[in-house]
XYZ file of C-alpha atoms in Angstrom:
713
model
C 100.596 94.228 93.293
C 100.036 92.184 96.484
C 97.967 88.914 95.931
C 95.526 89.875 98.651
C 93.454 92.406 97.149
C 89.739 91.976 97.815
C 89.153 88.847 100.180
C 87.255 86.228 99.218
C 84.218 86.057 101.713
C 81.587 84.334 102.819
C 78.887 84.926 105.775
C 81.132 84.800 108.532
C 83.665 86.999 106.548
C 80.816 89.624 105.438
C 79.898 90.724 108.602
C 82.291 91.448 112.225
C 81.184 92.502 115.089
C 82.675 96.008 115.939
C 83.295 99.065 118.569
C 79.812 100.667 118.356
C 79.982 104.410 117.030
C 78.010 107.021 114.989
C 73.853 106.470 114.903
C 73.874 103.602 111.992
C 73.589 100.484 110.777
C 77.018 99.261 108.735
C 77.619 96.137 106.933
C 81.130 95.158 105.732
C 82.588 93.578 102.199
C 86.098 93.695 102.690
C 87.577 92.988 106.236
C 90.036 91.444 108.454
C 88.668 88.738 110.741
C 85.089 86.675 110.336
C 82.712 86.858 113.915
C 82.030 83.990 115.952
C 79.686 81.924 115.104
C 75.964 83.398 115.960
C 77.602 86.185 117.240
C 74.883 88.738 118.397
C 75.248 92.479 117.073
C 73.580 94.681 118.797
C 73.137 94.962 122.307
C 70.821 96.763 125.281
C 69.306 99.677 123.567
C 71.921 99.848 120.669
C 72.303 102.925 119.427
C 74.114 102.050 115.755
C 75.136 99.171 114.202
C 78.666 98.703 113.348
C 80.356 95.713 112.351
C 82.796 97.308 109.781
C 82.672 100.223 107.717
C 80.638 99.755 104.728
C 77.144 100.449 104.819
C 75.508 103.028 107.141
C 71.847 103.439 107.618
C 71.437 105.890 110.159
C 68.405 107.094 111.791
C 67.464 109.547 109.907
C 67.346 107.573 106.643
C 70.940 108.720 105.323
C 73.039 105.754 103.551
C 76.852 106.227 103.537
C 79.139 103.804 101.480
C 82.242 103.747 102.819
C 85.028 102.571 99.873
C 88.500 101.587 100.152
C 88.916 101.669 96.612
C 90.570 104.331 94.951
C 88.796 106.458 92.433
C 91.699 107.946 89.568
C 89.384 108.607 86.919
C 88.458 104.302 86.544
C 84.522 104.835 87.989
C 85.460 101.873 89.844
C 83.033 104.066 93.493
C 80.051 104.421 91.288
C 79.844 101.047 89.964
C 80.103 99.726 93.752
C 77.946 101.796 94.807
C 75.312 100.751 92.085
C 76.390 97.075 92.691
C 75.847 97.996 96.594
C 72.030 99.592 95.517
C 70.587 97.584 94.212
C 71.007 94.816 96.714
C 69.990 97.090 99.456
C 67.354 98.177 97.293
C 67.830 101.657 97.520
C 67.509 104.848 94.880
C 70.878 105.539 93.355
C 70.562 108.976 94.317
C 70.648 108.269 97.826
C 73.996 106.520 98.544
C 76.117 108.884 99.695
C 79.854 107.702 99.006
C 82.537 108.472 102.061
C 86.847 107.612 101.121
C 87.741 105.161 103.954
C 90.895 105.687 105.358
C 94.180 103.404 105.733
C 92.994 100.669 108.385
C 93.410 96.934 107.159
C 92.384 95.675 109.937
C 89.163 97.373 109.490
C 89.062 96.983 105.546
C 91.337 94.500 104.528
C 94.689 95.162 102.205
C 93.667 98.629 100.067
C 94.845 98.467 96.806
C 93.498 99.733 94.027
C 94.910 98.574 90.389
C 95.176 95.284 88.382
C 91.533 95.946 86.924
C 90.550 94.585 90.264
C 87.848 97.000 91.979
C 84.741 95.530 90.161
C 85.461 92.200 89.363
C 86.485 91.236 92.965
C 84.295 93.315 94.296
C 81.191 91.875 92.701
C 80.339 89.328 95.209
C 81.406 90.911 98.133
C 79.359 94.005 97.515
C 76.318 91.953 96.615
C 76.413 89.911 99.629
C 76.840 93.100 101.526
C 73.813 94.909 100.302
C 71.599 91.857 100.549
C 72.413 90.827 103.588
C 71.832 94.567 105.124
C 68.712 94.349 103.359
C 67.525 90.820 104.793
C 68.764 92.362 108.156
C 65.956 95.212 107.642
C 63.500 93.072 105.941
C 63.748 90.879 109.679
C 63.589 93.771 111.534
C 60.588 94.820 110.274
C 58.738 90.777 110.402
C 59.707 90.796 113.676
C 58.055 94.539 114.815
C 55.117 93.574 112.624
C 54.737 89.925 113.948
C 54.151 88.759 110.291
C 56.074 86.497 107.890
C 59.565 87.491 106.728
C 58.647 85.908 103.267
C 55.682 88.422 103.103
C 57.984 91.637 103.377
C 60.056 93.185 100.394
C 62.085 95.767 100.365
C 62.068 98.871 97.737
C 63.544 102.572 97.171
C 64.586 102.363 100.988
C 61.450 101.035 102.118
C 60.498 97.747 103.740
C 56.898 96.951 102.355
C 54.440 94.169 103.831
C 51.794 94.495 100.612
C 49.032 92.525 102.219
C 48.558 95.370 104.585
C 49.906 98.530 102.944
C 52.336 99.422 105.586
C 55.775 100.280 104.932
C 58.907 100.773 107.132
C 61.965 102.981 106.048
C 65.451 101.861 106.774
C 66.465 104.206 109.004
C 63.520 103.853 111.688
C 64.642 100.306 111.699
C 68.354 100.649 112.284
C 67.535 100.271 116.252
C 65.779 96.811 115.730
C 68.392 95.815 113.292
C 70.948 96.162 115.388
C 69.928 93.959 117.838
C 69.793 90.733 115.246
C 71.947 88.005 114.732
C 73.772 87.679 111.423
C 71.920 85.671 109.042
C 73.366 82.188 108.030
C 72.515 82.391 104.221
C 72.551 85.849 102.623
C 69.858 85.863 99.304
C 70.825 87.847 96.426
C 68.683 89.462 93.649
C 68.116 87.514 90.810
C 69.846 89.122 87.991
C 66.586 89.650 86.059
C 65.520 91.264 88.845
C 68.382 94.449 88.993
C 67.379 97.699 88.618
C 71.002 99.650 88.606
C 73.194 96.905 87.817
C 73.575 97.202 83.864
C 72.837 101.420 83.477
C 74.789 104.288 82.594
C 74.569 105.972 85.590
C 75.875 108.886 86.515
C 79.759 108.886 87.962
C 79.265 109.955 91.383
C 82.567 112.668 91.565
C 81.718 113.351 88.116
C 80.183 117.000 88.588
C 82.288 118.106 90.960
C 84.988 117.218 88.421
C 83.343 119.232 85.828
C 82.817 122.240 87.914
C 86.214 122.513 89.247
C 85.009 121.663 93.200
C 86.695 117.965 93.312
C 89.797 117.962 95.535
C 92.917 115.939 94.279
C 95.705 115.666 95.835
C 97.549 118.350 95.384
C 95.213 120.187 96.354
C 95.050 119.748 99.771
C 95.404 122.478 101.522
C 96.298 122.155 104.621
C 96.355 125.274 107.018
C 99.704 126.620 107.731
C 101.343 124.420 105.440
C 104.853 124.665 104.050
C 105.276 123.583 100.517
C 108.776 122.025 98.907
C 110.145 120.616 95.587
C 113.100 118.518 95.505
C 115.880 117.397 93.225
C 117.318 114.122 93.092
C 120.288 112.884 91.427
C 119.931 113.206 87.632
C 122.304 109.575 87.593
C 120.481 106.527 88.825
C 122.849 105.425 91.378
C 124.468 109.560 92.261
C 124.757 110.861 95.344
C 124.705 114.311 96.805
C 128.159 115.938 97.434
C 127.879 119.404 97.500
C 124.868 122.157 98.405
C 125.612 125.414 98.038
C 122.542 127.166 100.083
C 123.013 130.377 100.590
C 121.677 131.770 97.321
C 118.707 129.725 97.692
C 117.821 131.000 101.245
C 118.723 134.002 99.786
C 114.990 134.186 97.756
C 112.315 135.998 99.724
C 109.862 132.998 101.045
C 112.808 130.746 100.996
C 112.310 128.686 104.874
C 115.012 126.457 104.492
C 118.008 123.534 102.945
C 116.639 119.809 103.680
C 119.598 117.435 102.515
C 119.296 114.073 101.853
C 121.285 110.674 100.775
C 120.138 111.340 96.890
C 118.481 114.244 97.041
C 118.134 117.927 98.277
C 114.240 119.728 98.525
C 113.931 123.671 98.928
C 111.304 124.151 101.696
C 109.151 127.500 100.871
C 106.255 129.423 101.125
C 104.967 128.984 98.005
C 105.770 126.638 95.706
C 106.838 129.815 92.549
C 108.977 130.542 95.601
C 110.476 126.627 96.215
C 111.277 126.420 92.625
C 113.216 130.092 92.680
C 115.200 128.776 94.998
C 115.910 125.474 93.775
C 117.124 126.657 90.609
C 119.325 129.263 92.654
C 121.123 125.938 93.996
C 124.188 124.911 93.448
C 124.038 121.293 93.698
C 127.185 119.112 92.816
C 126.539 115.317 92.288
C 128.694 111.950 92.809
C 128.099 109.739 89.736
C 126.842 106.248 90.377
C 127.504 102.744 89.136
C 125.295 103.674 86.432
C 126.932 106.691 85.360
C 127.688 105.098 81.487
C 124.623 103.186 80.785
C 122.702 104.437 77.827
C 119.631 102.838 75.526
C 121.826 100.936 73.304
C 123.363 98.350 76.153
C 120.033 98.177 77.785
C 118.478 96.945 74.479
C 121.214 94.624 73.388
C 121.769 92.974 76.374
C 117.802 91.948 76.671
C 118.652 90.796 73.220
C 121.059 89.271 73.883
C 119.711 86.919 76.878
C 116.891 85.279 74.315
C 119.394 83.704 72.257
C 119.545 81.605 75.352
C 117.190 79.763 77.855
C 115.207 81.272 80.525
C 113.526 79.388 83.206
C 110.409 77.628 82.141
C 107.333 79.545 82.858
C 105.583 77.034 80.724
C 105.759 73.499 78.472
C 102.828 71.199 77.166
C 103.354 69.124 74.310
C 106.713 68.887 72.322
C 107.436 72.073 71.542
C 110.931 71.398 70.518
C 109.750 68.608 67.520
C 110.763 70.376 64.099
C 108.085 69.499 62.099
C 107.273 72.264 59.475
C 108.461 75.295 58.349
C 110.300 77.047 61.105
C 108.707 81.719 61.426
C 110.832 83.591 63.859
C 111.070 86.720 64.425
C 112.406 89.378 67.831
C 109.910 92.069 68.694
C 111.303 95.071 71.270
C 109.804 97.792 73.876
C 110.799 100.579 74.839
C 111.071 101.474 78.776
C 107.572 103.801 79.608
C 106.650 106.259 82.043
C 103.661 106.333 83.655
C 103.251 110.732 83.154
C 99.987 110.989 84.918
C 98.602 114.927 84.421
C 98.303 115.418 88.488
C 102.854 114.990 89.042
C 103.650 113.456 92.410
C 102.907 115.051 95.363
C 102.013 114.224 99.108
C 101.596 116.693 101.352
C 102.891 115.241 105.647
C 102.863 116.490 108.715
C 105.199 114.568 111.359
C 104.670 115.447 115.009
C 105.547 113.408 119.159
C 102.215 111.763 118.511
C 102.347 110.427 115.006
C 102.200 111.418 111.452
C 99.138 112.255 108.580
C 99.725 111.979 105.134
C 97.236 113.210 102.966
C 97.405 112.315 99.032
C 96.160 109.886 96.121
C 97.722 106.593 96.560
C 96.631 103.606 94.542
C 98.117 101.537 98.461
C 96.795 102.928 101.291
C 97.700 100.627 103.551
C 100.667 99.751 101.940
C 101.383 103.501 102.486
C 100.335 103.222 105.960
C 102.589 100.521 106.635
C 105.692 102.278 104.955
C 105.971 105.255 106.899
C 105.042 103.617 110.320
C 108.525 101.169 109.216
C 110.168 104.495 108.505
C 109.400 106.599 111.773
C 109.592 103.372 113.663
C 105.525 104.586 114.858
C 102.661 101.711 115.553
C 100.376 101.468 112.496
C 97.537 103.245 114.399
C 99.699 106.417 114.649
C 99.927 106.302 110.963
C 96.604 107.898 109.560
C 96.647 107.742 105.552
C 93.820 110.874 104.315
C 92.865 109.307 100.391
C 92.668 111.701 97.981
C 91.427 111.674 94.269
C 94.296 111.079 91.589
C 94.645 113.385 88.668
C 95.732 110.061 87.092
C 97.995 107.139 88.583
C 98.761 104.349 85.419
C 100.310 102.272 88.188
C 102.466 104.973 89.589
C 100.920 105.930 92.850
C 101.190 101.688 93.030
C 104.234 102.376 95.104
C 104.835 104.353 98.023
C 108.398 106.018 96.915
C 106.910 109.608 96.346
C 105.377 109.077 99.992
C 108.373 107.973 101.457
C 110.095 111.021 100.103
C 107.558 113.323 101.660
C 108.194 111.864 104.496
C 111.913 112.028 104.834
C 111.946 115.849 104.201
C 108.758 116.253 106.199
C 109.924 114.826 109.322
C 112.837 118.295 109.693
C 109.924 120.908 110.158
C 107.272 121.126 112.612
C 104.223 122.614 110.110
C 102.695 120.425 107.815
C 104.684 120.328 104.574
C 103.776 119.351 100.815
C 106.367 118.480 98.633
C 105.869 118.722 94.771
C 107.640 116.725 92.010
C 108.301 119.228 89.237
C 106.571 117.477 85.713
C 110.812 116.756 84.855
C 111.599 115.614 88.346
C 108.594 113.192 88.343
C 109.840 111.868 84.516
C 112.919 111.537 85.405
C 112.836 109.491 88.452
C 109.769 107.383 87.697
C 109.444 103.807 88.063
C 109.157 102.532 84.680
C 107.466 99.779 82.463
C 110.570 97.269 81.990
C 112.404 97.290 78.210
C 111.610 93.958 76.932
C 113.172 91.906 73.862
C 111.082 89.045 72.740
C 112.079 86.209 70.498
C 108.941 83.895 69.662
C 109.181 80.731 66.460
C 106.493 78.712 65.608
C 106.795 75.867 63.135
C 103.328 75.678 60.615
C 101.982 73.064 59.033
C 100.956 73.087 54.689
C 97.645 75.109 55.706
C 100.232 77.277 57.837
C 98.553 76.660 61.540
C 100.793 76.453 64.083
C 102.269 73.067 65.090
C 104.897 74.093 67.703
C 105.144 77.522 69.604
C 108.554 78.999 71.693
C 107.895 82.278 72.997
C 111.271 84.144 75.053
C 111.205 87.043 77.179
C 113.690 89.001 78.532
C 113.221 91.963 80.740
C 112.954 93.447 84.251
C 110.972 91.482 87.139
C 109.016 93.858 88.651
C 107.573 90.332 91.143
C 111.198 89.940 92.212
C 111.582 93.263 93.409
C 108.487 93.476 95.675
C 108.510 89.733 96.120
C 111.491 88.587 96.792
C 111.112 85.652 98.690
C 107.791 84.127 96.089
C 110.451 84.811 92.851
C 111.261 81.637 91.315
C 112.926 82.517 88.141
C 109.697 83.516 86.242
C 107.910 86.755 86.754
C 104.262 86.099 86.918
C 103.154 89.639 85.282
C 105.857 89.264 82.196
C 104.221 86.186 80.924
C 100.824 86.833 81.477
C 98.848 86.605 78.084
C 102.222 84.319 76.830
C 102.032 81.432 79.252
C 98.215 81.187 78.458
C 97.392 82.377 75.082
C 93.935 82.514 73.929
C 94.862 80.516 70.729
C 94.457 76.520 70.509
C 97.984 75.911 70.550
C 99.109 72.556 71.911
C 103.033 72.066 71.858
C 104.014 75.123 73.595
C 107.330 76.910 75.394
C 107.632 80.149 77.317
C 110.675 81.015 79.626
C 111.192 84.634 80.922
C 115.156 85.759 81.163
C 115.301 88.131 83.785
C 117.343 91.483 83.121
C 118.145 93.848 84.987
C 119.482 97.077 83.762
C 119.814 99.132 87.008
C 116.841 101.515 86.672
C 113.717 101.002 88.806
C 110.831 99.285 86.751
C 107.024 98.887 88.118
C 103.458 98.055 86.727
C 102.307 100.771 83.962
C 98.533 100.751 83.083
C 97.938 97.029 80.681
C 100.885 95.458 83.196
C 101.735 91.968 81.965
C 99.307 91.474 79.309
C 100.751 94.831 77.259
C 103.549 93.992 76.502
C 102.583 90.360 75.734
C 99.601 90.805 73.657
C 101.958 93.393 71.385
C 104.329 90.199 70.244
C 101.420 87.573 70.290
C 99.119 89.686 67.985
C 102.196 90.876 66.042
C 103.560 87.635 65.244
C 99.962 85.401 64.923
C 99.526 88.647 61.864
C 102.990 87.030 60.620
C 101.818 83.926 60.736
C 98.497 84.560 58.487
C 100.713 86.906 56.031
C 102.650 83.774 55.928
C 99.681 81.632 55.388
C 98.599 84.259 52.716
C 95.519 84.349 54.536
C 92.834 86.900 55.993
C 93.818 87.858 59.458
C 90.670 87.561 61.203
C 90.024 84.075 59.286
C 93.114 82.792 60.337
C 92.713 83.403 63.992
C 89.401 81.999 63.489
C 90.738 79.256 62.670
C 92.961 78.468 65.370
C 90.330 79.701 68.551
C 88.147 76.980 69.406
C 87.455 79.796 72.578
C 83.622 80.685 72.292
C 83.677 84.550 73.531
C 87.257 85.038 71.363
C 85.553 84.214 68.699
C 82.492 86.419 69.108
C 84.284 89.222 69.984
C 86.702 88.976 67.196
C 83.684 88.202 64.386
C 81.769 90.727 65.567
C 84.588 93.329 65.473
C 85.161 92.286 61.776
C 81.686 92.857 61.310
C 81.389 96.555 62.940
C 84.475 97.619 61.755
C 83.720 96.804 57.451
C 87.004 94.432 57.318
C 87.536 93.356 53.824
C 85.927 96.526 52.753
C 87.930 98.595 50.449
C 89.686 101.408 51.660
C 91.655 104.826 49.885
C 94.805 104.219 48.760
C 97.216 105.063 51.972
C 95.090 103.022 54.588
C 94.983 100.100 56.319
C 93.539 98.020 58.567
C 94.918 95.962 61.799
C 93.404 93.938 64.506
C 94.401 92.139 67.841
C 92.863 90.192 69.880
C 92.853 89.670 73.796
C 91.555 87.730 76.974
C 92.944 89.578 79.921
C 91.575 91.200 83.516
C 88.719 88.396 82.882
C 87.374 89.975 79.071
C 87.717 89.625 75.939
C 88.308 92.804 73.464
C 89.141 92.796 70.023
C 89.964 95.684 68.498
C 90.212 97.228 64.887
C 92.436 99.936 63.746
C 92.265 101.719 60.753
C 95.551 104.041 59.762
C 96.637 106.384 56.812
C 99.299 107.628 55.596
C 99.918 111.151 55.048
C 101.580 112.523 52.638
C 104.893 112.710 54.243
C 105.358 109.065 54.994
C 103.542 109.945 58.602
C 100.980 106.868 60.247
C 98.085 108.369 61.201
C 95.273 106.597 63.307
C 91.592 107.181 62.075
C 89.673 104.879 63.992
C 89.062 102.076 66.508
C 86.358 99.517 66.500
C 86.511 98.130 69.882
C 84.658 94.960 70.238
C 84.515 94.130 74.684
C 82.524 90.831 76.311
C 83.291 91.516 80.216
C 80.951 89.531 81.272
C 78.176 91.710 83.357
C 78.343 95.022 82.251
C 78.091 96.714 85.585
C 77.575 100.349 84.037
C 78.145 100.311 80.186
C 79.004 104.301 79.758
C 81.841 103.483 82.176
C 82.866 99.903 80.202
C 82.765 102.777 77.066
C 84.435 105.035 78.601
C 87.570 103.265 80.319
C 87.989 101.437 77.207
C 88.432 105.025 75.351
C 90.395 105.712 77.119
C 92.436 102.670 77.239
C 93.033 102.372 73.394
C 94.225 106.106 73.230
C 96.536 105.969 76.642
C 97.954 103.056 74.951
C 97.742 104.180 71.534
C 100.241 107.097 72.233
C 102.416 104.829 73.769
C 102.862 102.633 70.612
C 102.849 105.541 68.365
C 105.029 108.044 70.094
C 106.335 107.053 74.119
C 109.767 105.906 74.677
C 111.985 106.570 78.044
C 115.837 106.841 77.043
C 118.938 106.801 79.058
C 122.275 108.754 77.976
C 125.074 108.702 80.282
C 123.200 106.665 83.299
C 120.520 109.881 83.247
C 116.797 109.560 81.416
C 116.922 112.543 78.847
C 112.623 113.535 79.024
C 111.829 115.678 81.139
C 108.102 117.066 79.685
C 105.477 116.035 77.361
C 107.354 117.556 74.300
C 109.961 115.215 74.596
C 107.971 112.513 75.832
C 104.873 113.216 73.418
C 101.237 111.814 74.106
C 97.752 111.554 72.040
C 95.807 115.039 71.866
C 92.461 115.850 70.855
C 93.578 117.081 67.616
C 95.592 113.348 66.664
C 93.252 111.294 68.797
C 91.400 108.476 66.375
C 87.676 108.089 67.093
C 87.183 105.291 69.254
C 83.647 103.191 68.880
C 83.213 100.771 71.412
C 80.291 98.052 70.970
C 80.029 95.548 74.766
C 78.765 92.152 73.970
C 75.981 90.955 76.679
C 77.382 88.964 79.253
C 76.016 86.809 82.030
C 79.305 86.131 83.237
C 80.413 88.246 86.584
C 82.339 91.229 85.357
C 85.855 91.165 84.244
C 88.006 93.997 83.984
C 87.864 96.850 81.708
C 90.522 99.710 82.755
C 93.113 98.145 80.992
C 92.494 95.880 78.263
C 91.925 98.502 75.916
C 95.936 99.576 76.773
C 96.364 96.111 76.543
C 95.508 95.368 73.094
C 96.078 98.317 70.831
C 99.749 98.238 69.928
C 99.686 95.517 67.551
C 96.461 96.041 66.362
C 97.806 99.134 65.033
C 101.294 97.734 64.313
C 99.148 95.262 62.151
C 97.521 97.994 59.798
C 100.390 100.151 59.470
C 102.030 97.069 58.002
C 98.755 96.651 55.705
C 98.938 100.053 54.672
C 102.449 99.947 53.772
C 103.990 96.026 54.062
C 106.287 97.724 56.433
C 106.236 95.328 59.674
C 107.076 96.779 63.304
C 108.187 94.760 65.608
C 110.110 97.800 67.330
C 108.235 100.205 69.216
C 107.376 102.878 69.169
C 106.130 103.019 65.582
C 108.156 106.330 65.482
C 111.596 105.064 65.414
C 110.219 103.700 61.832
C 108.240 106.019 60.803
C 107.361 109.630 61.253
C 103.880 109.894 63.325
C 101.211 112.643 62.168
C 101.183 115.498 65.141
C 98.087 117.370 63.312
């Protein structure tokens, strides 16, 4: 994703004078421009204070936080709201969340992904809350003619302890609106946090439980029509012919829309659109990938690892040959995102612009893409952001939105385009397939003296940012180029190999693919050295945070304790997304040789845990998501077509076969790290290392089901 996430903010980028709006006090967190030094915020008889659209305190005391981060189940908005509310000194239940529209000028780049929301929002959100608090205190000090230092803020009031006076924030809005921005922002001492560090309820949680939460697919725009589509089943294929009459004869079908590589049926309802699509007689032409198959993809990747690639990092003398050489080759498959809510988007294209209603992880990118497609000024494209029933990186792309606009611009009514499950799975932007060749030399004690790692796979960065791509995909080598272990002689290379299928981000991104290889290979080195996997890791670790989570995970899991026959434990360690995690997986081999993951113990050091309950939930969800992929998930290709079309042939973990996940949080004082993806990134090697412990069968190719059956309950 773009390197423009939450922008670093100092005092001048924190506050910006802007146009007057509704009665309220607003303080920004992420903005596009800084105000001139000393610029006054207020004017004569102001009725509101809106330097941006982040914190709004109205004269009736209502507090609204406008969030640019998208809620897709990770709890980002709840965490960010707690950070601001803590600094602002207001009760958490007094805060109302408002989803920001797409507006880069006001909010900066609005992108939610890469486990960045809390870790990159930590400082800006604190500064936003603290700035508003200081200005309200200053307003009260001027009104009461007392020293600022004699006042405190508490529960939405400014308090003068000496006289017992209190003023609600709402009563100070007009006075605060007349003030200059403070020259220095004073953040609370961490020992005085009242909300940060507490397990607060999810803001949108009750609505989801009650079934009243509105997702993109629920966008019921008045007078809307429904469309569903078929795209060329072969990648690169084109629409050749369509017999429309049979579809138009279906009651409720209104129109057929042809595109170069797709055809859509517009109807009054989704069932009618689906029946119309089934009735169409469609002819497709073959594309350049008509003969592509999975075996060819893997063969090309494996061949690329036999020759040097672009150097991602080289330190010391990785080419020296002193000691015994150990080598392994690992293979990882194409993966779909398969969110529960399939791709969907509602659009209304008019002479005056375009409205889009959808769940997206990249609101401003979507706005720019639609404006470019339609040749509109950016301000004429309005993106209305909804909750998402799963993103996992799929909604970091705008292809579904663009497709909806391509179809919707030919009708006058609002149009909701819904992809079927099969269409969604067979026209995804997939997690790339990879092949890794890794070799090391070891000394007499079994410790690595050299470390060489060669990675072959598609480059997402080259597709998205071709001008910045210099031969190494920074995502593909993440964690590999900077492993957590103390390796003095190391070389990591990347070979770009494109198979023709579109690839993109997948939950856990680069660390997911790198950690499977690194943590599997470290286990292989431990086995070769005839050492315990935990003890071996500790012997080559110097990072104190990594050592702590590893040791604690061993303790909490009962590492070394006797297991039943046919059971095994495996461990994996990760430093990614600004956090550290160690996972211990326990597996059993069932009577029919099926692998069953029984239990996972996770120990995470994510710095300061803003909301411990959300940290646990994200680790639990990430572990289960990643475990399902490691055990069973794979996208395969035959004759240029993806073979999987539903959860029946792209299985995921369900409640019956999901392991118990026991999460332990290390109390840390460091700034928060990311938690949404690190569990996904580290679980695969923990499972495969456990399988080895149980069976002595080393899994180097994912999914596990390629080598051994998986227990399904």
